[in-house]
Amino acid sequence: MTSELTRSVSVYHRRKDGALELYDRKTTDLILDAAARGEASVSSTKLLGRPVFDLQTMKQRNWCSNEEEDIVIEISWSPESLKAAEAFSGKPSTRRKILEMAILRITEEKTLTKVLDLKGVPSRSIRPNSYLGRGHVPFNNFVSSLENDILAKEVYDAVLQLASDPTDSAVSLLQTQCLYFLFHGTNHNVIDNILKTGLLPSFRQGGRMQDWFGVHYTTSLDYTRSRNQMPTGGHSGCKLLLFMVLRPCISSSSVATSSCSGNQLPLAELTLL
């Protein structure tokens, strides 16, 4: 385990002035071995401005003295190093934090751009859901759904793979674990509310027991045009919502439904240009 970590970590000592001082590789190995033996406790955090997963505030005796010091362990982003970090910490809460970070990484505009290119969505602007994060009810519920799914381990691995490298194979792997990128058309004036609260069952129309999504963007585009009284000849100015949905019922090649709001996460607003 520590050999896996050694290939992907840097270990720092936080000086009294707040600066981080890099340990040499030999000392790094000693620190990792001590932590793996349970001789040090760790908690997770995120260093401002560093695109990494961090295990921080590990109290350990200074190797050259009897003084205790703060040690920061910085782990570069990849599925392998993150899973090694999870094993290293040995805390169930760390797995959830890693999953949260992976989902938030997927919702970044640069990742969504690659995903939408793969799904054949034409020129568009992307407004990522700024409400996402801890404390956002749809986000918390969605992460819990992933954790409690019958294929939780496989879903977890697929999410990390996509967060690390958003390729066509990564998207396909996600779908084999019943996690899909889907589109939703609605009135433009309620989009922000949906980004904030998700698709609430109380707003389902006509006694429906599920929410409807388009597997392909054109399916939701037709509905959006009709709801917003837009001409059928073009798509410029049409807005769609992009969701991640766990275990939808895909009734045809173009339509999917989901009855569980906790399995749905609104990722972004798309405006076709």
JSON list of C-alpha atoms in Angstrom, two decimals, residues 7-181:
[
{"chain": "A", "resi": 7, "resn": "ARG", "atom": "CA", "xyz": [4.65, 6.89, -6.31]},
{"chain": "A", "resi": 8, "resn": "SER", "atom": "CA", "xyz": [1.96, 9.55, -6.05]},
{"chain": "A", "resi": 9, "resn": "VAL", "atom": "CA", "xyz": [2.50, 11.57, -2.88]},
{"chain": "A", "resi": 10, "resn": "SER", "atom": "CA", "xyz": [4.58, 14.38, -1.55]},
{"chain": "A", "resi": 11, "resn": "VAL", "atom": "CA", "xyz": [4.88, 14.89, 2.20]},
{"chain": "A", "resi": 12, "resn": "TYR", "atom": "CA", "xyz": [5.45, 18.31, 3.73]},
{"chain": "A", "resi": 13, "resn": "HIS", "atom": "CA", "xyz": [6.16, 19.72, 7.16]},
{"chain": "A", "resi": 14, "resn": "ARG", "atom": "CA", "xyz": [4.09, 22.80, 7.93]},
{"chain": "A", "resi": 15, "resn": "ARG", "atom": "CA", "xyz": [6.43, 25.35, 9.48]},
{"chain": "A", "resi": 16, "resn": "LYS", "atom": "CA", "xyz": [5.30, 27.77, 12.19]},
{"chain": "A", "resi": 17, "resn": "ASP", "atom": "CA", "xyz": [5.03, 30.53, 9.60]},
{"chain": "A", "resi": 18, "resn": "GLY", "atom": "CA", "xyz": [2.54, 28.38, 7.65]},
{"chain": "A", "resi": 19, "resn": "ALA", "atom": "CA", "xyz": [4.89, 27.51, 4.79]},
{"chain": "A", "resi": 20, "resn": "LEU", "atom": "CA", "xyz": [5.17, 23.92, 3.57]},
{"chain": "A", "resi": 21, "resn": "GLU", "atom": "CA", "xyz": [8.60, 22.33, 3.52]},
{"chain": "A", "resi": 22, "resn": "LEU", "atom": "CA", "xyz": [9.02, 19.21, 1.39]},
{"chain": "A", "resi": 23, "resn": "TYR", "atom": "CA", "xyz": [10.45, 16.08, 3.04]},
{"chain": "A", "resi": 24, "resn": "ASP", "atom": "CA", "xyz": [12.97, 13.95, 1.18]},
{"chain": "A", "resi": 25, "resn": "ARG", "atom": "CA", "xyz": [11.86, 10.57, -0.19]},
{"chain": "A", "resi": 26, "resn": "LYS", "atom": "CA", "xyz": [13.43, 8.53, 2.63]},
{"chain": "A", "resi": 27, "resn": "THR", "atom": "CA", "xyz": [11.62, 10.53, 5.29]},
{"chain": "A", "resi": 28, "resn": "THR", "atom": "CA", "xyz": [8.41, 10.36, 3.25]},
{"chain": "A", "resi": 29, "resn": "ASP", "atom": "CA", "xyz": [8.59, 6.56, 3.23]},
{"chain": "A", "resi": 30, "resn": "LEU", "atom": "CA", "xyz": [9.13, 6.49, 7.00]},
{"chain": "A", "resi": 31, "resn": "ILE", "atom": "CA", "xyz": [6.09, 8.70, 7.58]},
{"chain": "A", "resi": 32, "resn": "LEU", "atom": "CA", "xyz": [3.87, 6.61, 5.30]},
{"chain": "A", "resi": 33, "resn": "ASP", "atom": "CA", "xyz": [4.98, 3.39, 6.94]},
{"chain": "A", "resi": 34, "resn": "ALA", "atom": "CA", "xyz": [4.24, 4.82, 10.39]},
{"chain": "A", "resi": 35, "resn": "ALA", "atom": "CA", "xyz": [0.78, 5.90, 9.31]},
{"chain": "A", "resi": 36, "resn": "ALA", "atom": "CA", "xyz": [0.08, 2.52, 7.71]},
{"chain": "A", "resi": 37, "resn": "ARG", "atom": "CA", "xyz": [0.92, 0.85, 11.04]},
{"chain": "A", "resi": 38, "resn": "GLY", "atom": "CA", "xyz": [-1.65, 3.04, 12.76]},
{"chain": "A", "resi": 39, "resn": "GLU", "atom": "CA", "xyz": [0.90, 5.11, 14.65]},
{"chain": "A", "resi": 40, "resn": "ALA", "atom": "CA", "xyz": [-0.59, 8.35, 13.35]},
{"chain": "A", "resi": 41, "resn": "SER", "atom": "CA", "xyz": [-4.13, 9.55, 12.75]},
{"chain": "A", "resi": 42, "resn": "VAL", "atom": "CA", "xyz": [-5.21, 11.51, 9.70]},
{"chain": "A", "resi": 43, "resn": "SER", "atom": "CA", "xyz": [-8.10, 13.68, 8.61]},
{"chain": "A", "resi": 44, "resn": "SER", "atom": "CA", "xyz": [-8.93, 15.00, 5.17]},
{"chain": "A", "resi": 45, "resn": "THR", "atom": "CA", "xyz": [-9.01, 18.56, 3.91]},
{"chain": "A", "resi": 46, "resn": "LYS", "atom": "CA", "xyz": [-8.22, 20.55, 0.76]},
{"chain": "A", "resi": 47, "resn": "LEU", "atom": "CA", "xyz": [-5.36, 23.01, 0.45]},
{"chain": "A", "resi": 48, "resn": "LEU", "atom": "CA", "xyz": [-6.44, 26.26, -1.16]},
{"chain": "A", "resi": 49, "resn": "GLY", "atom": "CA", "xyz": [-5.29, 26.48, -4.75]},
{"chain": "A", "resi": 50, "resn": "ARG", "atom": "CA", "xyz": [-3.96, 22.90, -4.91]},
{"chain": "A", "resi": 51, "resn": "PRO", "atom": "CA", "xyz": [-5.84, 20.52, -7.26]},
{"chain": "A", "resi": 52, "resn": "VAL", "atom": "CA", "xyz": [-5.17, 17.53, -5.02]},
{"chain": "A", "resi": 53, "resn": "PHE", "atom": "CA", "xyz": [-6.68, 15.31, -2.37]},
{"chain": "A", "resi": 54, "resn": "ASP", "atom": "CA", "xyz": [-4.94, 15.97, 0.93]},
{"chain": "A", "resi": 55, "resn": "LEU", "atom": "CA", "xyz": [-4.61, 14.05, 4.16]},
{"chain": "A", "resi": 56, "resn": "GLN", "atom": "CA", "xyz": [-3.69, 16.67, 6.70]},
{"chain": "A", "resi": 57, "resn": "THR", "atom": "CA", "xyz": [-2.95, 17.27, 10.38]},
{"chain": "A", "resi": 58, "resn": "MET", "atom": "CA", "xyz": [-1.12, 14.04, 11.03]},
{"chain": "A", "resi": 59, "resn": "LYS", "atom": "CA", "xyz": [0.64, 14.39, 14.37]},
{"chain": "A", "resi": 60, "resn": "GLN", "atom": "CA", "xyz": [3.90, 12.47, 14.33]},
{"chain": "A", "resi": 61, "resn": "ARG", "atom": "CA", "xyz": [7.13, 12.72, 16.25]},
{"chain": "A", "resi": 62, "resn": "ASN", "atom": "CA", "xyz": [9.83, 14.62, 14.40]},
{"chain": "A", "resi": 63, "resn": "TRP", "atom": "CA", "xyz": [12.33, 12.08, 13.12]},
{"chain": "A", "resi": 64, "resn": "CYS", "atom": "CA", "xyz": [15.22, 14.18, 14.41]},
{"chain": "A", "resi": 65, "resn": "SER", "atom": "CA", "xyz": [13.77, 15.33, 17.75]},
{"chain": "A", "resi": 66, "resn": "ASN", "atom": "CA", "xyz": [11.06, 14.66, 20.31]},
{"chain": "A", "resi": 67, "resn": "GLU", "atom": "CA", "xyz": [8.87, 17.53, 19.12]},
{"chain": "A", "resi": 68, "resn": "GLU", "atom": "CA", "xyz": [5.52, 16.94, 17.43]},
{"chain": "A", "resi": 69, "resn": "GLU", "atom": "CA", "xyz": [4.72, 18.68, 14.17]},
{"chain": "A", "resi": 70, "resn": "ASP", "atom": "CA", "xyz": [1.96, 18.95, 11.59]},
{"chain": "A", "resi": 71, "resn": "ILE", "atom": "CA", "xyz": [2.50, 16.84, 8.49]},
{"chain": "A", "resi": 72, "resn": "VAL", "atom": "CA", "xyz": [0.66, 17.42, 5.22]},
{"chain": "A", "resi": 73, "resn": "ILE", "atom": "CA", "xyz": [0.34, 14.53, 2.79]},
{"chain": "A", "resi": 74, "resn": "GLU", "atom": "CA", "xyz": [-0.48, 15.66, -0.76]},
{"chain": "A", "resi": 75, "resn": "ILE", "atom": "CA", "xyz": [-1.82, 13.05, -3.17]},
{"chain": "A", "resi": 76, "resn": "SER", "atom": "CA", "xyz": [-2.05, 13.82, -6.88]},
{"chain": "A", "resi": 77, "resn": "TRP", "atom": "CA", "xyz": [-5.37, 13.11, -8.60]},
{"chain": "A", "resi": 78, "resn": "SER", "atom": "CA", "xyz": [-5.79, 9.70, -10.19]},
{"chain": "A", "resi": 79, "resn": "PRO", "atom": "CA", "xyz": [-8.12, 6.77, -9.47]},
{"chain": "A", "resi": 80, "resn": "GLU", "atom": "CA", "xyz": [-5.21, 4.65, -8.26]},
{"chain": "A", "resi": 81, "resn": "SER", "atom": "CA", "xyz": [-3.74, 7.20, -5.89]},
{"chain": "A", "resi": 82, "resn": "LEU", "atom": "CA", "xyz": [-7.16, 8.14, -4.50]},
{"chain": "A", "resi": 83, "resn": "LYS", "atom": "CA", "xyz": [-8.00, 4.52, -3.75]},
{"chain": "A", "resi": 84, "resn": "ALA", "atom": "CA", "xyz": [-4.60, 4.16, -2.14]},
{"chain": "A", "resi": 85, "resn": "ALA", "atom": "CA", "xyz": [-5.38, 7.23, -0.05]},
{"chain": "A", "resi": 86, "resn": "GLU", "atom": "CA", "xyz": [-8.65, 5.68, 1.03]},
{"chain": "A", "resi": 87, "resn": "ALA", "atom": "CA", "xyz": [-6.89, 2.50, 2.15]},
{"chain": "A", "resi": 88, "resn": "PHE", "atom": "CA", "xyz": [-4.22, 4.59, 3.83]},
{"chain": "A", "resi": 89, "resn": "SER", "atom": "CA", "xyz": [-6.69, 6.55, 5.95]},
{"chain": "A", "resi": 90, "resn": "GLY", "atom": "CA", "xyz": [-8.86, 3.56, 6.82]},
{"chain": "A", "resi": 91, "resn": "LYS", "atom": "CA", "xyz": [-11.86, 5.80, 7.48]},
{"chain": "A", "resi": 92, "resn": "PRO", "atom": "CA", "xyz": [-15.30, 5.22, 5.90]},
{"chain": "A", "resi": 93, "resn": "SER", "atom": "CA", "xyz": [-15.86, 8.98, 5.81]},
{"chain": "A", "resi": 94, "resn": "THR", "atom": "CA", "xyz": [-12.83, 9.37, 3.54]},
{"chain": "A", "resi": 95, "resn": "ARG", "atom": "CA", "xyz": [-14.47, 7.23, 0.86]},
{"chain": "A", "resi": 96, "resn": "ARG", "atom": "CA", "xyz": [-17.46, 9.57, 0.80]},
{"chain": "A", "resi": 97, "resn": "LYS", "atom": "CA", "xyz": [-15.22, 12.65, 0.65]},
{"chain": "A", "resi": 98, "resn": "ILE", "atom": "CA", "xyz": [-13.32, 11.17, -2.28]},
{"chain": "A", "resi": 99, "resn": "LEU", "atom": "CA", "xyz": [-16.61, 10.42, -4.04]},
{"chain": "A", "resi": 100, "resn": "GLU", "atom": "CA", "xyz": [-17.83, 13.98, -3.41]},
{"chain": "A", "resi": 101, "resn": "MET", "atom": "CA", "xyz": [-14.61, 15.41, -4.83]},
{"chain": "A", "resi": 102, "resn": "ALA", "atom": "CA", "xyz": [-14.82, 13.18, -7.90]},
{"chain": "A", "resi": 103, "resn": "ILE", "atom": "CA", "xyz": [-18.40, 14.28, -8.65]},
{"chain": "A", "resi": 104, "resn": "LEU", "atom": "CA", "xyz": [-17.50, 17.94, -8.22]},
{"chain": "A", "resi": 105, "resn": "ARG", "atom": "CA", "xyz": [-14.56, 17.45, -10.57]},
{"chain": "A", "resi": 106, "resn": "ILE", "atom": "CA", "xyz": [-16.90, 15.90, -13.15]},
{"chain": "A", "resi": 107, "resn": "THR", "atom": "CA", "xyz": [-19.16, 18.98, -12.91]},
{"chain": "A", "resi": 108, "resn": "GLU", "atom": "CA", "xyz": [-16.34, 21.36, -13.81]},
{"chain": "A", "resi": 109, "resn": "GLU", "atom": "CA", "xyz": [-16.89, 23.04, -17.17]},
{"chain": "A", "resi": 110, "resn": "LYS", "atom": "CA", "xyz": [-13.82, 21.51, -18.81]},
{"chain": "A", "resi": 111, "resn": "THR", "atom": "CA", "xyz": [-14.96, 17.98, -17.92]},
{"chain": "A", "resi": 112, "resn": "LEU", "atom": "CA", "xyz": [-18.56, 18.61, -18.96]},
{"chain": "A", "resi": 113, "resn": "THR", "atom": "CA", "xyz": [-17.32, 20.05, -22.25]},
{"chain": "A", "resi": 114, "resn": "LYS", "atom": "CA", "xyz": [-15.57, 16.77, -23.07]},
{"chain": "A", "resi": 115, "resn": "VAL", "atom": "CA", "xyz": [-18.60, 14.71, -22.02]},
{"chain": "A", "resi": 116, "resn": "LEU", "atom": "CA", "xyz": [-20.99, 16.81, -24.14]},
{"chain": "A", "resi": 117, "resn": "ASP", "atom": "CA", "xyz": [-18.66, 16.59, -27.13]},
{"chain": "A", "resi": 118, "resn": "LEU", "atom": "CA", "xyz": [-18.73, 12.80, -26.78]},
{"chain": "A", "resi": 119, "resn": "LYS", "atom": "CA", "xyz": [-22.54, 12.87, -26.64]},
{"chain": "A", "resi": 120, "resn": "GLY", "atom": "CA", "xyz": [-22.78, 14.92, -29.83]},
{"chain": "A", "resi": 121, "resn": "VAL", "atom": "CA", "xyz": [-24.24, 18.10, -28.33]},
{"chain": "A", "resi": 122, "resn": "PRO", "atom": "CA", "xyz": [-23.63, 21.01, -30.75]},
{"chain": "A", "resi": 123, "resn": "SER", "atom": "CA", "xyz": [-22.18, 24.41, -29.91]},
{"chain": "A", "resi": 124, "resn": "ARG", "atom": "CA", "xyz": [-23.41, 25.52, -26.49]},
{"chain": "A", "resi": 125, "resn": "SER", "atom": "CA", "xyz": [-22.58, 27.48, -23.38]},
{"chain": "A", "resi": 126, "resn": "ILE", "atom": "CA", "xyz": [-22.38, 25.66, -20.06]},
{"chain": "A", "resi": 127, "resn": "ARG", "atom": "CA", "xyz": [-23.41, 27.01, -16.68]},
{"chain": "A", "resi": 128, "resn": "PRO", "atom": "CA", "xyz": [-22.28, 24.46, -14.07]},
{"chain": "A", "resi": 129, "resn": "ASN", "atom": "CA", "xyz": [-24.57, 24.10, -11.07]},
{"chain": "A", "resi": 130, "resn": "SER", "atom": "CA", "xyz": [-23.07, 26.52, -8.53]},
{"chain": "A", "resi": 131, "resn": "TYR", "atom": "CA", "xyz": [-25.22, 25.07, -5.73]},
{"chain": "A", "resi": 132, "resn": "LEU", "atom": "CA", "xyz": [-23.46, 21.70, -5.74]},
{"chain": "A", "resi": 133, "resn": "GLY", "atom": "CA", "xyz": [-21.46, 20.76, -2.66]},
{"chain": "A", "resi": 134, "resn": "ARG", "atom": "CA", "xyz": [-21.99, 19.71, 0.92]},
{"chain": "A", "resi": 135, "resn": "GLY", "atom": "CA", "xyz": [-25.20, 21.15, 2.28]},
{"chain": "A", "resi": 136, "resn": "HIS", "atom": "CA", "xyz": [-26.89, 20.96, -1.14]},
{"chain": "A", "resi": 137, "resn": "VAL", "atom": "CA", "xyz": [-29.70, 18.47, -0.56]},
{"chain": "A", "resi": 138, "resn": "PRO", "atom": "CA", "xyz": [-29.76, 16.90, -4.06]},
{"chain": "A", "resi": 139, "resn": "PHE", "atom": "CA", "xyz": [-25.95, 16.53, -3.93]},
{"chain": "A", "resi": 140, "resn": "ASN", "atom": "CA", "xyz": [-25.97, 14.91, -0.49]},
{"chain": "A", "resi": 141, "resn": "ASN", "atom": "CA", "xyz": [-28.81, 12.56, -1.45]},
{"chain": "A", "resi": 142, "resn": "PHE", "atom": "CA", "xyz": [-27.13, 11.60, -4.72]},
{"chain": "A", "resi": 143, "resn": "VAL", "atom": "CA", "xyz": [-23.82, 10.75, -3.04]},
{"chain": "A", "resi": 144, "resn": "SER", "atom": "CA", "xyz": [-25.72, 8.63, -0.50]},
{"chain": "A", "resi": 145, "resn": "SER", "atom": "CA", "xyz": [-27.52, 6.81, -3.33]},
{"chain": "A", "resi": 146, "resn": "LEU", "atom": "CA", "xyz": [-24.17, 5.98, -4.96]},
{"chain": "A", "resi": 147, "resn": "GLU", "atom": "CA", "xyz": [-22.79, 4.76, -1.62]},
{"chain": "A", "resi": 148, "resn": "ASN", "atom": "CA", "xyz": [-25.80, 2.52, -0.98]},
{"chain": "A", "resi": 149, "resn": "ASP", "atom": "CA", "xyz": [-26.19, 1.12, -4.49]},
{"chain": "A", "resi": 150, "resn": "ILE", "atom": "CA", "xyz": [-25.92, -2.63, -4.97]},
{"chain": "A", "resi": 151, "resn": "LEU", "atom": "CA", "xyz": [-22.93, -1.97, -7.27]},
{"chain": "A", "resi": 152, "resn": "ALA", "atom": "CA", "xyz": [-21.45, 0.71, -5.00]},
{"chain": "A", "resi": 153, "resn": "LYS", "atom": "CA", "xyz": [-17.83, -0.38, -5.45]},
{"chain": "A", "resi": 154, "resn": "GLU", "atom": "CA", "xyz": [-18.11, -0.59, -9.23]},
{"chain": "A", "resi": 155, "resn": "VAL", "atom": "CA", "xyz": [-19.94, 2.76, -9.41]},
{"chain": "A", "resi": 156, "resn": "TYR", "atom": "CA", "xyz": [-17.28, 4.32, -7.19]},
{"chain": "A", "resi": 157, "resn": "ASP", "atom": "CA", "xyz": [-14.46, 3.08, -9.43]},
{"chain": "A", "resi": 158, "resn": "ALA", "atom": "CA", "xyz": [-16.28, 4.26, -12.58]},
{"chain": "A", "resi": 159, "resn": "VAL", "atom": "CA", "xyz": [-16.85, 7.75, -11.14]},
{"chain": "A", "resi": 160, "resn": "LEU", "atom": "CA", "xyz": [-13.17, 8.06, -10.22]},
{"chain": "A", "resi": 161, "resn": "GLN", "atom": "CA", "xyz": [-12.17, 6.92, -13.69]},
{"chain": "A", "resi": 162, "resn": "LEU", "atom": "CA", "xyz": [-14.37, 9.53, -15.37]},
{"chain": "A", "resi": 163, "resn": "ALA", "atom": "CA", "xyz": [-13.16, 12.28, -13.02]},
{"chain": "A", "resi": 164, "resn": "SER", "atom": "CA", "xyz": [-9.58, 11.42, -13.87]},
{"chain": "A", "resi": 165, "resn": "ASP", "atom": "CA", "xyz": [-9.97, 10.95, -17.63]},
{"chain": "A", "resi": 166, "resn": "PRO", "atom": "CA", "xyz": [-13.29, 11.90, -19.30]},
{"chain": "A", "resi": 167, "resn": "THR", "atom": "CA", "xyz": [-13.05, 9.66, -22.37]},
{"chain": "A", "resi": 168, "resn": "ASP", "atom": "CA", "xyz": [-15.70, 7.76, -24.32]},
{"chain": "A", "resi": 169, "resn": "SER", "atom": "CA", "xyz": [-14.65, 4.52, -22.62]},
{"chain": "A", "resi": 170, "resn": "ALA", "atom": "CA", "xyz": [-15.01, 6.17, -19.19]},
{"chain": "A", "resi": 171, "resn": "VAL", "atom": "CA", "xyz": [-18.54, 7.34, -20.04]},
{"chain": "A", "resi": 172, "resn": "SER", "atom": "CA", "xyz": [-19.38, 3.84, -21.33]},
{"chain": "A", "resi": 173, "resn": "LEU", "atom": "CA", "xyz": [-17.99, 2.28, -18.15]},
{"chain": "A", "resi": 174, "resn": "LEU", "atom": "CA", "xyz": [-20.23, 4.58, -16.12]},
{"chain": "A", "resi": 175, "resn": "GLN", "atom": "CA", "xyz": [-23.27, 3.41, -18.07]},
{"chain": "A", "resi": 176, "resn": "THR", "atom": "CA", "xyz": [-22.43, -0.26, -17.50]},
{"chain": "A", "resi": 177, "resn": "GLN", "atom": "CA", "xyz": [-22.85, 0.54, -13.80]},
{"chain": "A", "resi": 178, "resn": "CYS", "atom": "CA", "xyz": [-26.29, 2.13, -14.53]},
{"chain": "A", "resi": 179, "resn": "LEU", "atom": "CA", "xyz": [-25.13, 5.73, -14.10]},
{"chain": "A", "resi": 180, "resn": "TYR", "atom": "CA", "xyz": [-26.06, 7.98, -17.04]},
{"chain": "A", "resi": 181, "resn": "PHE", "atom": "CA", "xyz": [-25.72, 11.53, -18.31]}
]
